Amino acid sequence: MTDKKLIAVVGATGQQGGGLARAILDDPEQRFALRALTRNPDSEAARALAARGAEVVSADLDDEASLTKALEGAYGAYLVTAFWEYNSVEREHQQARAMAGAAKATRLAHVIWSTLPDTRLHLPVDDDRVPTLHGRYKVPHFDGKAEAEAFFVEAGVPATFLSTTFYFESFVDFFRPVRDDDGVLALHLPMADRRLPGIAAEDIGRTAFGIFTRGPELVGETISISGENLTGEEYAAAFAKELGTDVGYRPMSVEDVRGLPVPGADDLANMFVYYAEHESVFAGARDPEAVRKLNPRLQDFATWLSAHRDAFKGL
């Protein structure tokens, strides 16, 4: 048996939860023990965590009884949803309620809820410039998480709200620099000249670890994070320096995003409207130097890009 505080991590084999799982396991002081909650304990990633000493437990976010069993005996938990797997605020809320209920039933001392701001505070539902989605949301994958914060408050669960942002990894998967028809290597973002806060996915988990080490003093707080707040021109300049070639910045329109043949394109388009039109609110709430106090290893974009240079070979 161990007397270390046990942290249960939802999505421990994913991006956010995986970052926290590794931070717990890599901690030189070994302050916490890890219970990895996953849908598939037999996956390669789950087995790798088990090999490093984690307790791996199967949990179903749609089943409160399953979650209650998985959280039993834990000190705290990192709770996150996978909205883009199902693209439904209703289901995300069902899962958040189940997590809040399980956290209350098991009397967890500290929970972190991975969240995002409610954009309707600045993009009202009656603002016809931006379509209303899912019946009553402007940016469903933001607004639904913000609404779900109330589930933890109402249940009396001691929670810290970790407000995330655009992943640097999105430059690998969605916003890669591309050669335009004129042969110019260019970065396309729907941000005009506004700042886009970004963060390495790994650093979300590392910052959550810092919150757990600080403990109850951060209960009830919202911690808004980023690794760096850069304009499109500044992101392009970082690419140019790392890749050793010219990279231009050519802003794309929000309507270009809205027309992408991907699920949730309207949601993403509205998100970029919020990012750009309310830069002072979103970017203004995110101070990397403040985040670095919780996560001293916080990566700025150049550091992340250097570590992921191989992902951009052949551009």
One Martini backbone bead per residue (centre of mass of N, CA, C, O) as a GRO file, in nm:
protein
  315
    1MET     BB    1   0.102   0.033   0.014
    2THR     BB    2   0.013   0.381  -0.016
    3ASP     BB    3   0.041   0.740   0.091
    4LYS     BB    4  -0.028   0.849  -0.166
    5LYS     BB    5  -0.194   1.049  -0.357
    6LEU     BB    6  -0.478   0.986  -0.557
    7ILE     BB    7  -0.501   1.019  -0.914
    8ALA     BB    8  -0.762   1.054  -1.133
    9VAL     BB    9  -0.756   0.995  -1.499
   10VAL     BB   10  -0.911   1.111  -1.757
   11GLY     BB   11  -0.771   1.023  -2.043
   12ALA     BB   12  -0.468   0.894  -2.000
   13THR     BB   13  -0.430   0.827  -2.331
   14GLY     BB   14  -0.440   1.116  -2.400
   15GLN     BB   15  -0.356   1.438  -2.414
   16GLN     BB   16  -0.426   1.561  -2.139
   17GLY     BB   17  -0.412   1.310  -1.952
   18GLY     BB   18  -0.130   1.221  -2.047
   19GLY     BB   19   0.026   1.461  -1.933
   20LEU     BB   20  -0.048   1.403  -1.638
   21ALA     BB   21   0.049   1.115  -1.614
   22ARG     BB   22   0.349   1.183  -1.672
   23ALA     BB   23   0.388   1.388  -1.445
   24ILE     BB   24   0.342   1.190  -1.216
   25LEU     BB   25   0.560   0.973  -1.299
   26ASP     BB   26   0.807   1.201  -1.329
   27ASP     BB   27   0.812   1.281  -1.044
   28PRO     BB   28   1.072   1.304  -0.826
   29GLU     BB   29   0.875   1.310  -0.556
   30GLN     BB   30   0.625   1.134  -0.569
   31ARG     BB   31   0.330   1.266  -0.472
   32PHE     BB   32   0.170   1.071  -0.667
   33ALA     BB   33  -0.078   0.860  -0.770
   34LEU     BB   34  -0.193   0.656  -1.049
   35ARG     BB   35  -0.520   0.659  -1.208
   36ALA     BB   36  -0.619   0.514  -1.506
   37LEU     BB   37  -0.873   0.621  -1.717
   38THR     BB   38  -1.035   0.386  -1.943
   39ARG     BB   39  -1.189   0.214  -2.206
   40ASN     BB   40  -0.891   0.060  -2.272
   41PRO     BB   41  -0.681  -0.137  -2.087
   42ASP     BB   42  -0.550  -0.298  -2.357
   43SER     BB   43  -0.395  -0.086  -2.457
   44GLU     BB   44  -0.089   0.024  -2.524
   45ALA     BB   45  -0.101   0.281  -2.346
   46ALA     BB   46  -0.206   0.141  -2.088
   47ARG     BB   47   0.025  -0.063  -2.058
   48ALA     BB   48   0.248   0.150  -2.026
   49LEU     BB   49   0.142   0.265  -1.759
   50ALA     BB   50   0.147   0.004  -1.598
   51ALA     BB   51   0.460  -0.041  -1.633
   52ARG     BB   52   0.501   0.240  -1.452
   53GLY     BB   53   0.264   0.200  -1.203
   54ALA     BB   54  -0.014   0.216  -1.290
   55GLU     BB   55  -0.351   0.229  -1.240
   56VAL     BB   56  -0.583   0.048  -1.438
   57VAL     BB   57  -0.913   0.169  -1.537
   58SER     BB   58  -1.232   0.114  -1.613
   59ALA     BB   59  -1.440   0.366  -1.789
   60ASP     BB   60  -1.773   0.522  -1.813
   61LEU     BB   61  -1.902   0.836  -1.888
   62ASP     BB   62  -2.215   0.719  -1.917
   63ASP     BB   63  -2.152   0.586  -1.616
   64GLU     BB   64  -2.176   0.656  -1.289
   65ALA     BB   65  -2.109   0.386  -1.156
   66SER     BB   66  -1.838   0.347  -1.297
   67LEU     BB   67  -1.709   0.609  -1.186
   68THR     BB   68  -1.740   0.559  -0.886
   69LYS     BB   69  -1.563   0.310  -0.882
   70ALA     BB   70  -1.305   0.455  -1.010
   71LEU     BB   71  -1.292   0.685  -0.761
   72GLU     BB   72  -1.242   0.513  -0.537
   73GLY     BB   73  -1.000   0.644  -0.305
   74ALA     BB   74  -0.952   0.916  -0.409
   75TYR     BB   75  -0.841   1.246  -0.398
   76GLY     BB   76  -0.843   1.300  -0.717
   77ALA     BB   77  -0.946   1.464  -1.041
   78TYR     BB   78  -0.938   1.440  -1.395
   79LEU     BB   79  -1.175   1.615  -1.611
   80VAL     BB   80  -1.279   1.500  -1.939
   81THR     BB   81  -1.381   1.546  -2.268
   82ALA     BB   82  -1.497   1.423  -2.615
   83PHE     BB   83  -1.670   1.606  -2.817
   84TRP     BB   84  -1.564   1.520  -3.116
   85GLU     BB   85  -1.685   1.225  -3.108
   86TYR     BB   86  -2.014   1.351  -3.096
   87ASN     BB   87  -2.121   1.645  -3.116
   88SER     BB   88  -2.261   1.691  -2.804
   89VAL     BB   89  -2.387   1.863  -2.546
   90GLU     BB   90  -2.574   1.663  -2.411
   91ARG     BB   91  -2.359   1.443  -2.366
   92GLU     BB   92  -2.155   1.614  -2.216
   93HIS     BB   93  -2.347   1.671  -1.980
   94GLN     BB   94  -2.394   1.383  -1.891
   95GLN     BB   95  -2.096   1.332  -1.821
   96ALA     BB   96  -2.057   1.564  -1.619
   97ARG     BB   97  -2.274   1.471  -1.420
   98ALA     BB   98  -2.146   1.198  -1.363
   99MET     BB   99  -1.880   1.312  -1.251
  100ALA     BB  100  -1.999   1.485  -1.027
  101GLY     BB  101  -2.147   1.253  -0.882
  102ALA     BB  102  -1.895   1.077  -0.830
  103ALA     BB  103  -1.729   1.290  -0.673
  104LYS     BB  104  -1.934   1.318  -0.445
  105ALA     BB  105  -1.962   1.016  -0.357
  106THR     BB  106  -1.626   1.005  -0.307
  107ARG     BB  107  -1.509   1.266  -0.178
  108LEU     BB  108  -1.341   1.456  -0.322
  109ALA     BB  109  -1.088   1.708  -0.271
  110HIS     BB  110  -0.997   1.733  -0.594
  111VAL     BB  111  -1.096   1.899  -0.894
  112ILE     BB  112  -1.054   1.897  -1.254
  113TRP     BB  113  -1.199   2.102  -1.506
  114SER     BB  114  -1.217   2.096  -1.843
  115THR     BB  115  -1.238   2.412  -2.008
  116LEU     BB  116  -1.441   2.693  -2.131
  117PRO     BB  117  -1.576   2.959  -2.244
  118ASP     BB  118  -1.855   3.172  -2.262
  119THR     BB  119  -1.935   3.328  -2.560
  120ARG     BB  120  -2.223   3.464  -2.491
  121LEU     BB  121  -2.103   3.713  -2.338
  122HIS     BB  122  -2.008   3.827  -2.653
  123LEU     BB  123  -2.209   3.623  -2.828
  124PRO     BB  124  -2.505   3.656  -2.870
  125VAL     BB  125  -2.777   3.483  -2.975
  126ASP     BB  126  -2.891   3.759  -3.127
  127ASP     BB  127  -2.637   3.739  -3.313
  128ASP     BB  128  -2.655   3.720  -3.665
  129ARG     BB  129  -2.351   3.703  -3.758
  130VAL     BB  130  -2.376   3.440  -3.576
  131PRO     BB  131  -2.461   3.134  -3.564
  132THR     BB  132  -2.683   2.928  -3.414
  133LEU     BB  133  -2.621   2.632  -3.221
  134HIS     BB  134  -2.783   2.372  -3.088
  135GLY     BB  135  -3.014   2.616  -3.036
  136ARG     BB  136  -2.800   2.793  -2.793
  137TYR     BB  137  -2.519   2.829  -2.948
  138LYS     BB  138  -2.207   2.942  -3.068
  139VAL     BB  139  -1.981   2.752  -2.908
  140PRO     BB  140  -2.036   2.448  -2.808
  141HIS     BB  141  -1.741   2.347  -2.704
  142PHE     BB  142  -1.753   2.583  -2.495
  143ASP     BB  143  -2.036   2.639  -2.361
  144GLY     BB  144  -2.086   2.356  -2.237
  145LYS     BB  145  -1.848   2.359  -2.038
  146ALA     BB  146  -1.931   2.611  -1.885
  147GLU     BB  147  -2.203   2.502  -1.785
  148ALA     BB  148  -2.078   2.246  -1.630
  149GLU     BB  149  -1.960   2.388  -1.382
  150ALA     BB  150  -2.229   2.389  -1.216
  151PHE     BB  151  -2.236   2.088  -1.137
  152PHE     BB  152  -2.004   2.111  -0.926
  153VAL     BB  153  -2.112   2.335  -0.752
  154GLU     BB  154  -2.394   2.207  -0.682
  155ALA     BB  155  -2.245   1.939  -0.558
  156GLY     BB  156  -1.986   2.034  -0.387
  157VAL     BB  157  -1.730   2.028  -0.560
  158PRO     BB  158  -1.387   2.060  -0.543
  159ALA     BB  159  -1.302   2.298  -0.794
  160THR     BB  160  -1.102   2.341  -1.081
  161PHE     BB  161  -1.074   2.562  -1.366
  162LEU     BB  162  -0.944   2.463  -1.686
  163SER     BB  163  -0.860   2.690  -1.935
  164THR     BB  164  -0.816   2.645  -2.254
  165THR     BB  165  -0.672   2.594  -2.592
  166PHE     BB  166  -0.503   2.605  -2.859
  167TYR     BB  167  -0.322   2.376  -3.028
  168PHE     BB  168  -0.020   2.328  -3.167
  169GLU     BB  169  -0.105   2.055  -3.310
  170SER     BB  170  -0.285   2.195  -3.532
  171PHE     BB  171  -0.038   2.238  -3.731
  172VAL     BB  172  -0.035   1.937  -3.818
  173ASP     BB  173  -0.355   1.873  -3.889
  174PHE     BB  174  -0.497   2.174  -3.995
  175PHE     BB  175  -0.254   2.429  -4.009
  176ARG     BB  176  -0.062   2.383  -4.227
  177PRO     BB  177   0.176   2.460  -4.412
  178VAL     BB  178   0.149   2.573  -4.755
  179ARG     BB  179   0.158   2.555  -5.097
  180ASP     BB  180   0.079   2.762  -5.313
  181ASP     BB  181   0.025   2.829  -5.643
  182ASP     BB  182   0.298   3.025  -5.625
  183GLY     BB  183   0.497   2.851  -5.411
  184VAL     BB  184   0.422   2.958  -5.137
  185LEU     BB  185   0.487   2.933  -4.808
  186ALA     BB  186   0.190   2.906  -4.598
  187LEU     BB  187  -0.007   3.054  -4.346
  188HIS     BB  188  -0.346   2.971  -4.235
  189LEU     BB  189  -0.554   3.209  -4.061
  190PRO     BB  190  -0.861   3.336  -3.894
  191MET     BB  191  -0.702   3.631  -3.750
  192ALA     BB  192  -0.552   3.825  -3.890
  193ASP     BB  193  -0.395   4.044  -3.639
  194ARG     BB  194  -0.448   3.849  -3.413
  195ARG     BB  195  -0.428   3.676  -3.123
  196LEU     BB  196  -0.323   3.325  -3.061
  197PRO     BB  197  -0.362   3.112  -2.824
  198GLY     BB  198  -0.122   2.862  -2.727
  199ILE     BB  199  -0.063   2.497  -2.673
  200ALA     BB  200   0.066   2.228  -2.544
  201ALA     BB  201  -0.082   1.947  -2.459
  202GLU     BB  202   0.119   1.863  -2.235
  203ASP     BB  203   0.077   2.138  -2.065
  204ILE     BB  204  -0.196   2.081  -1.949
  205GLY     BB  205  -0.111   1.848  -1.762
  206ARG     BB  206   0.120   1.998  -1.615
  207THR     BB  207  -0.067   2.216  -1.495
  208ALA     BB  208  -0.247   2.027  -1.339
  209PHE     BB  209  -0.024   1.931  -1.155
  210GLY     BB  210   0.027   2.210  -1.026
  211ILE     BB  211  -0.253   2.229  -0.900
  212PHE     BB  212  -0.233   1.979  -0.718
  213THR     BB  213   0.015   2.084  -0.553
  214ARG     BB  214  -0.146   2.330  -0.437
  215GLY     BB  215  -0.448   2.271  -0.409
  216PRO     BB  216  -0.713   2.410  -0.228
  217GLU     BB  217  -0.641   2.713  -0.303
  218LEU     BB  218  -0.777   2.652  -0.613
  219VAL     BB  219  -1.050   2.635  -0.531
  220GLY     BB  220  -1.274   2.808  -0.752
  221GLU     BB  221  -1.081   2.847  -0.977
  222THR     BB  222  -0.968   3.007  -1.280
  223ILE     BB  223  -0.741   2.868  -1.524
  224SER     BB  224  -0.578   3.042  -1.776
  225ILE     BB  225  -0.419   2.913  -2.075
  226SER     BB  226  -0.076   2.942  -2.215
  227GLY     BB  227   0.231   2.954  -2.401
  228GLU     BB  228   0.134   3.159  -2.637
  229ASN     BB  229   0.070   3.493  -2.791
  230LEU     BB  230   0.007   3.495  -3.135
  231THR     BB  231   0.038   3.586  -3.443
  232GLY     BB  232   0.045   3.489  -3.760
  233GLU     BB  233   0.317   3.622  -3.821
  234GLU     BB  234   0.466   3.488  -3.577
  235TYR     BB  235   0.423   3.198  -3.655
  236ALA     BB  236   0.559   3.217  -3.935
  237ALA     BB  237   0.838   3.308  -3.828
  238ALA     BB  238   0.892   3.050  -3.668
  239PHE     BB  239   0.887   2.862  -3.908
  240ALA     BB  240   1.113   2.995  -4.070
  241LYS     BB  241   1.338   2.955  -3.861
  242GLU     BB  242   1.315   2.641  -3.830
  243LEU     BB  243   1.310   2.568  -4.157
  244GLY     BB  244   1.481   2.771  -4.339
  245THR     BB  245   1.227   2.939  -4.461
  246ASP     BB  246   0.990   3.089  -4.619
  247VAL     BB  247   0.695   3.223  -4.439
  248GLY     BB  248   0.377   3.304  -4.486
  249TYR     BB  249   0.095   3.521  -4.419
  250ARG     BB  250  -0.249   3.408  -4.498
  251PRO     BB  251  -0.539   3.499  -4.440
  252MET     BB  252  -0.834   3.362  -4.357
  253SER     BB  253  -1.161   3.303  -4.359
  254VAL     BB  254  -1.434   3.215  -4.186
  255GLU     BB  255  -1.581   3.097  -4.436
  256ASP     BB  256  -1.366   2.888  -4.498
  257VAL     BB  257  -1.417   2.727  -4.243
  258ARG     BB  258  -1.724   2.678  -4.283
  259GLY     BB  259  -1.650   2.509  -4.564
  260LEU     BB  260  -1.545   2.274  -4.437
  261PRO     BB  261  -1.532   1.904  -4.465
  262VAL     BB  262  -1.626   1.907  -4.143
  263PRO     BB  263  -1.712   1.846  -3.844
  264GLY     BB  264  -1.791   2.152  -3.696
  265ALA     BB  265  -1.730   2.410  -3.873
  266ASP     BB  266  -1.917   2.620  -3.737
  267ASP     BB  267  -1.789   2.608  -3.462
  268LEU     BB  268  -1.503   2.696  -3.553
  269ALA     BB  269  -1.579   2.962  -3.683
  270ASN     BB  270  -1.694   3.092  -3.426
  271MET     BB  271  -1.438   3.071  -3.263
  272PHE     BB  272  -1.271   3.273  -3.440
  273VAL     BB  273  -1.447   3.510  -3.387
  274TYR     BB  274  -1.394   3.519  -3.087
  275TYR     BB  275  -1.091   3.540  -3.085
  276ALA     BB  276  -1.077   3.807  -3.259
  277GLU     BB  277  -1.305   4.002  -3.137
  278HIS     BB  278  -1.202   3.886  -2.823
  279GLU     BB  279  -0.898   3.916  -2.744
  280SER     BB  280  -0.905   4.067  -2.466
  281VAL     BB  281  -1.047   3.826  -2.327
  282PHE     BB  282  -0.889   3.570  -2.410
  283ALA     BB  283  -0.590   3.657  -2.421
  284GLY     BB  284  -0.605   3.844  -2.164
  285ALA     BB  285  -0.636   3.576  -1.965
  286ARG     BB  286  -0.339   3.487  -2.091
  287ASP     BB  287  -0.043   3.419  -1.892
  288PRO     BB  288   0.243   3.252  -1.923
  289GLU     BB  289   0.390   3.343  -1.662
  290ALA     BB  290   0.171   3.238  -1.472
  291VAL     BB  291   0.175   2.943  -1.569
  292ARG     BB  292   0.481   2.889  -1.497
  293LYS     BB  293   0.428   2.861  -1.188
  294LEU     BB  294   0.289   2.572  -1.240
  295ASN     BB  295   0.477   2.535  -1.523
  296PRO     BB  296   0.811   2.546  -1.578
  297ARG     BB  297   0.793   2.374  -1.873
  298LEU     BB  298   0.675   2.571  -2.048
  299GLN     BB  299   0.595   2.610  -2.388
  300ASP     BB  300   0.677   2.765  -2.647
  301PHE     BB  301   0.657   2.760  -2.981
  302ALA     BB  302   0.956   2.717  -3.054
  303THR     BB  303   0.999   2.474  -2.871
  304TRP     BB  304   0.784   2.292  -2.990
  305LEU     BB  305   0.880   2.303  -3.288
  306SER     BB  306   1.159   2.179  -3.247
  307ALA     BB  307   1.038   1.901  -3.132
  308HIS     BB  308   0.842   1.891  -3.424
  309ARG     BB  309   0.993   1.906  -3.701
  310ASP     BB  310   0.930   1.626  -3.839
  311ALA     BB  311   0.622   1.702  -3.901
  312PHE     BB  312   0.751   1.916  -4.146
  313LYS     BB  313   0.842   1.750  -4.358
  314GLY     BB  314   0.839   1.854  -4.702
  315LEU     BB  315   0.751   2.172  -4.730
   0.00000   0.00000   0.00000
